[in-house]
Short mmCIF file of C-alpha atoms in Angstrom, two decimals:
data_model
loop_
_atom_site.label_atom_id
_atom_site.label_comp_id
_atom_site.label_asym_id
_atom_site.label_seq_id
_atom_site.Cartn_x
_atom_site.Cartn_y
_atom_site.Cartn_z
CA MET A 1 32.33 9.30 15.05
CA LYS A 2 33.10 6.86 12.27
CA LYS A 3 32.54 3.89 14.59
CA SER A 4 29.09 5.19 15.57
CA LEU A 5 28.12 5.64 11.90
CA ILE A 6 29.23 2.13 11.09
CA ALA A 7 27.31 0.75 14.07
CA TRP A 8 24.16 2.54 12.88
CA ALA A 9 24.58 1.64 9.21
CA ALA A 10 25.02 -2.12 9.70
CA PRO A 11 21.50 -2.91 10.97
CA ALA A 12 20.04 -0.43 8.45
CA VAL A 13 21.63 -2.40 5.59
CA ILE A 14 20.17 -5.61 6.98
CA VAL A 15 16.68 -4.06 7.17
CA LEU A 16 16.91 -2.72 3.61
CA ALA A 17 18.11 -6.08 2.36
CA GLY A 18 15.13 -7.72 4.03
CA CYS A 19 12.73 -5.24 2.44
CA SER A 20 14.12 -5.88 -1.03
CA ALA A 21 13.49 -9.63 -0.86
CA SER A 22 10.34 -10.37 -2.87
CA PRO A 23 7.86 -13.07 -1.81
CA THR A 24 8.05 -16.35 -3.69
CA PRO A 25 5.25 -17.33 -6.12
CA ALA A 26 3.96 -19.82 -3.53
CA GLU A 27 3.81 -17.04 -0.92
CA TYR A 28 1.94 -14.78 -3.33
CA ASP A 29 -0.54 -17.60 -4.01
CA LYS A 30 -1.05 -18.11 -0.28
CA MET A 31 -1.58 -14.40 0.34
CA THR A 32 -4.02 -14.16 -2.57
CA MET A 33 -6.08 -17.08 -1.32
CA GLU A 34 -6.18 -15.62 2.21
CA ILE A 35 -7.50 -12.33 0.80
CA VAL A 36 -10.12 -14.15 -1.30
CA LYS A 37 -11.28 -16.22 1.69
CA LYS A 38 -11.61 -13.13 3.86
CA SER A 39 -13.60 -11.26 1.23
CA PHE A 40 -15.89 -14.18 0.28
CA VAL A 41 -19.21 -14.09 2.10
CA GLU A 42 -21.24 -17.28 2.39
CA ARG A 43 -24.79 -16.76 1.19
CA GLY A 44 -27.45 -19.40 0.79
CA ILE A 45 -26.04 -22.53 -0.85
CA ALA A 46 -22.80 -20.74 -1.85
CA LYS A 47 -20.32 -21.93 0.78
CA LEU A 48 -16.57 -21.52 1.27
CA ASP A 49 -15.91 -24.93 -0.29
CA ARG A 50 -16.41 -23.20 -3.66
CA LEU A 51 -12.97 -21.68 -3.21
CA GLU A 52 -11.28 -25.06 -3.03
CA GLN A 53 -9.25 -25.93 -6.13
CA ASP A 54 -8.13 -29.34 -7.32
CA GLU A 55 -4.59 -30.03 -8.50
CA ALA A 56 -5.51 -29.48 -12.15
CA ARG A 57 -6.98 -26.04 -11.50
CA ILE A 58 -3.99 -25.04 -9.37
CA ALA A 59 -1.54 -26.12 -12.09
CA CYS A 60 -3.47 -24.20 -14.76
CA TRP A 61 -3.77 -21.12 -12.54
CA GLN A 62 -0.02 -21.10 -11.92
CA SER A 63 0.52 -21.42 -15.66
CA GLU A 64 -1.75 -18.43 -16.30
CA VAL A 65 -0.06 -16.29 -13.65
CA SER A 66 3.45 -17.09 -14.87
CA GLY A 67 2.50 -16.68 -18.53
CA LYS A 68 4.14 -20.00 -19.32
CA PRO A 69 2.21 -22.81 -21.04
CA LEU A 70 1.57 -25.92 -18.98
CA ASP A 71 4.31 -28.46 -19.66
CA GLU A 72 3.24 -31.33 -21.91
CA LYS A 73 3.75 -34.05 -19.30
CA THR A 74 1.52 -32.32 -16.73
CA ALA A 75 -1.11 -31.49 -19.36
CA LYS A 76 -1.26 -35.11 -20.54
CA ALA A 77 -1.54 -36.38 -16.97
CA ILE A 78 -4.47 -34.04 -16.28
CA GLU A 79 -6.24 -35.07 -19.50
CA GLN A 80 -5.76 -38.80 -18.88
CA ALA A 81 -7.05 -38.53 -15.31
CA ALA A 82 -10.06 -36.54 -16.53
CA TYR A 83 -10.89 -39.11 -19.21
CA LYS A 84 -10.73 -41.91 -16.65
CA SER A 85 -13.24 -40.01 -14.50
CA VAL A 86 -15.90 -40.03 -17.25
CA LYS A 87 -18.99 -42.05 -16.35
CA TRP A 88 -20.68 -43.45 -19.43
CA PRO A 89 -24.49 -43.77 -19.73
CA SER A 90 -25.67 -46.41 -17.28
CA ASP A 91 -28.09 -47.85 -19.86
CA GLY A 92 -25.76 -47.46 -22.84
CA LYS A 93 -28.00 -44.82 -24.43
CA PHE A 94 -26.36 -41.47 -25.18
CA LEU A 95 -29.24 -39.34 -26.49
CA GLY A 96 -32.39 -38.05 -24.84
CA ASP A 97 -34.88 -35.40 -25.97
CA TRP A 98 -33.42 -32.42 -27.85
CA LYS A 99 -36.32 -30.18 -26.81
CA GLN A 100 -35.44 -30.71 -23.16
CA GLY A 101 -31.81 -30.22 -24.14
CA GLU A 102 -32.62 -26.78 -25.52
CA ALA A 103 -34.34 -25.82 -22.26
CA ILE A 104 -31.28 -26.99 -20.28
CA ALA A 105 -28.92 -25.07 -22.58
CA GLN A 106 -31.00 -21.92 -22.12
CA SER A 107 -31.22 -22.16 -18.33
CA GLY A 108 -28.68 -20.48 -16.09
CA ARG A 109 -30.45 -21.39 -12.86
CA GLY A 110 -29.01 -23.48 -10.07
CA LEU A 111 -25.90 -23.30 -7.85
CA THR A 112 -26.15 -19.53 -7.28
CA TRP A 113 -26.54 -18.06 -3.80
CA SER A 114 -30.14 -17.08 -4.58
CA ASP A 115 -31.10 -20.66 -5.53
CA ASN A 116 -31.87 -23.40 -3.06
CA ALA A 117 -30.62 -26.97 -3.00
CA LYS A 118 -33.79 -28.17 -4.78
CA THR A 119 -33.37 -25.84 -7.77
CA VAL A 120 -32.82 -27.84 -10.96
CA ASN A 121 -29.53 -26.80 -12.52
CA GLY A 122 -29.33 -25.54 -16.06
CA GLY A 123 -26.37 -25.88 -18.37
CA ASN A 124 -26.13 -22.16 -19.25
CA CYS A 125 -24.59 -23.31 -22.56
CA TYR A 126 -25.61 -20.21 -24.49
CA ASN A 127 -23.47 -18.13 -22.17
CA CYS A 128 -20.42 -19.31 -24.15
CA HIS A 129 -21.72 -20.87 -27.38
CA GLN A 130 -23.96 -20.22 -30.32
CA ILE A 131 -26.15 -23.32 -30.61
CA THR A 132 -29.32 -22.77 -32.64
CA LYS A 133 -29.68 -20.02 -35.22
CA GLU A 134 -33.05 -19.03 -33.71
CA GLU A 135 -31.35 -17.78 -30.52
CA ILE A 136 -29.58 -14.48 -31.22
CA SER A 137 -28.25 -13.93 -27.70
CA PHE A 138 -25.18 -16.05 -27.05
CA GLY A 139 -21.59 -15.80 -25.86
CA THR A 140 -18.46 -16.29 -27.93
CA LEU A 141 -16.01 -17.59 -25.33
CA GLY A 142 -16.52 -21.06 -26.81
CA PRO A 143 -16.87 -22.10 -30.47
CA SER A 144 -20.18 -22.10 -32.30
CA LEU A 145 -22.02 -25.42 -31.94
CA TYR A 146 -24.53 -24.72 -34.71
CA ASN A 147 -24.64 -27.69 -37.13
CA TYR A 148 -22.55 -29.62 -34.61
CA GLY A 149 -23.69 -33.09 -35.66
CA LYS A 150 -24.24 -32.21 -39.31
CA LEU A 151 -20.69 -30.91 -39.78
CA ARG A 152 -19.33 -34.09 -38.25
CA GLY A 153 -21.32 -36.33 -40.55
CA VAL A 154 -23.66 -37.72 -37.89
CA THR A 155 -26.80 -38.81 -39.72
CA ASN A 156 -27.60 -41.65 -37.31
CA PRO A 157 -26.21 -41.18 -33.79
CA ASN A 158 -26.79 -44.88 -33.05
CA SER A 159 -24.70 -46.11 -35.97
CA PRO A 160 -21.19 -47.58 -35.58
CA GLU A 161 -19.89 -44.76 -37.78
CA ALA A 162 -21.07 -42.14 -35.30
CA LYS A 163 -19.68 -43.93 -32.23
CA ALA A 164 -16.40 -41.98 -32.02
CA ILE A 165 -17.94 -38.50 -32.18
CA VAL A 166 -20.82 -39.49 -29.87
CA GLU A 167 -18.42 -40.77 -27.20
CA TYR A 168 -16.13 -37.77 -27.65
CA THR A 169 -19.06 -35.38 -27.14
CA TRP A 170 -20.25 -37.21 -24.04
CA ALA A 171 -16.76 -37.21 -22.50
CA LYS A 172 -16.30 -33.52 -23.35
CA ILE A 173 -19.51 -32.57 -21.56
CA TRP A 174 -18.88 -34.90 -18.62
CA ASN A 175 -15.31 -33.75 -17.91
CA SER A 176 -14.03 -31.15 -20.35
CA ARG A 177 -10.43 -31.51 -19.11
CA ALA A 178 -10.30 -34.90 -20.86
CA PHE A 179 -9.31 -33.14 -24.08
CA ASN A 180 -7.94 -29.80 -22.89
CA ALA A 181 -6.15 -29.67 -19.54
CA CYS A 182 -6.77 -25.97 -18.92
CA THR A 183 -10.12 -25.56 -20.62
CA LYS A 184 -12.51 -22.87 -19.38
CA MET A 185 -15.49 -25.15 -20.02
CA PRO A 186 -17.23 -26.47 -16.87
CA SER A 187 -17.12 -30.23 -16.31
CA ALA A 188 -20.89 -30.67 -16.19
CA GLY A 189 -21.01 -34.31 -15.18
CA HIS A 190 -17.85 -34.60 -13.11
CA LYS A 191 -18.73 -31.57 -10.99
CA GLY A 192 -22.37 -32.60 -10.58
CA ILE A 193 -23.74 -29.61 -12.48
CA LEU A 194 -25.92 -31.77 -14.74
CA SER A 195 -27.33 -35.24 -14.17
CA GLU A 196 -26.80 -38.15 -16.55
CA GLN A 197 -30.29 -37.66 -17.99
CA GLN A 198 -29.74 -33.94 -18.49
CA ILE A 199 -26.52 -34.63 -20.37
CA LYS A 200 -28.43 -37.05 -22.60
CA HIS A 201 -30.84 -34.26 -23.47
CA VAL A 202 -27.99 -31.86 -24.30
CA MET A 203 -26.39 -34.61 -26.40
CA ALA A 204 -29.64 -34.89 -28.37
CA LEU A 205 -29.67 -31.14 -28.93
CA LEU A 206 -26.20 -31.37 -30.48
CA LEU A 207 -26.43 -34.68 -32.35
CA ASP A 208 -30.04 -35.55 -33.15
CA PRO A 209 -30.63 -34.91 -36.89
CA GLN A 210 -34.10 -33.62 -35.97
CA SER A 211 -32.66 -30.98 -33.63
CA PRO A 212 -32.72 -27.37 -34.92
CA VAL A 213 -28.96 -27.41 -34.35
CA ASN A 214 -28.56 -29.68 -37.37
CA LYS A 215 -31.10 -28.08 -39.68
#
């Protein structure tokens, strides 16, 4: 009788031991992505490639899931690579028309499944930032940008004194990871959300002394 109980118990212990083994973080990540891919339905211009993540996003996601800050070495590497990816104005001019910049900041069109490939993308900037005081509907995920240029002492965006803040602002809009590895801000230029000319217009909205942002 005892022998039969032992013979039955041995495989049961093995099965229980197997059940108690938890999946590794990498296995959880794989399972999660499989579930997301199965539940994502392609519609219009929104294709499965939107689920693809670069190394920076993966590293930041793993940091968020684990609750541990990204290590300094990895964060610096991401920021340096992002800064190197910045494409500066082809004609050397950083500012466009602030009025067009306001329209771009207000627009949330483009890149959604209901848009088509010819839809001009907006920046949707007000979704996260206060920009002008006239607009009362804005998000607070990002800092207020009202008086952006004025607070930074930019009275002439073309002056040598303004060069550092002008270049910083351009790089931040082009690839936001250049200054914050795990930022939530979209990389408007790097990801092709906005064109070079559109970014110039947004730059003018933020830095032109005549813009309502700086009044």
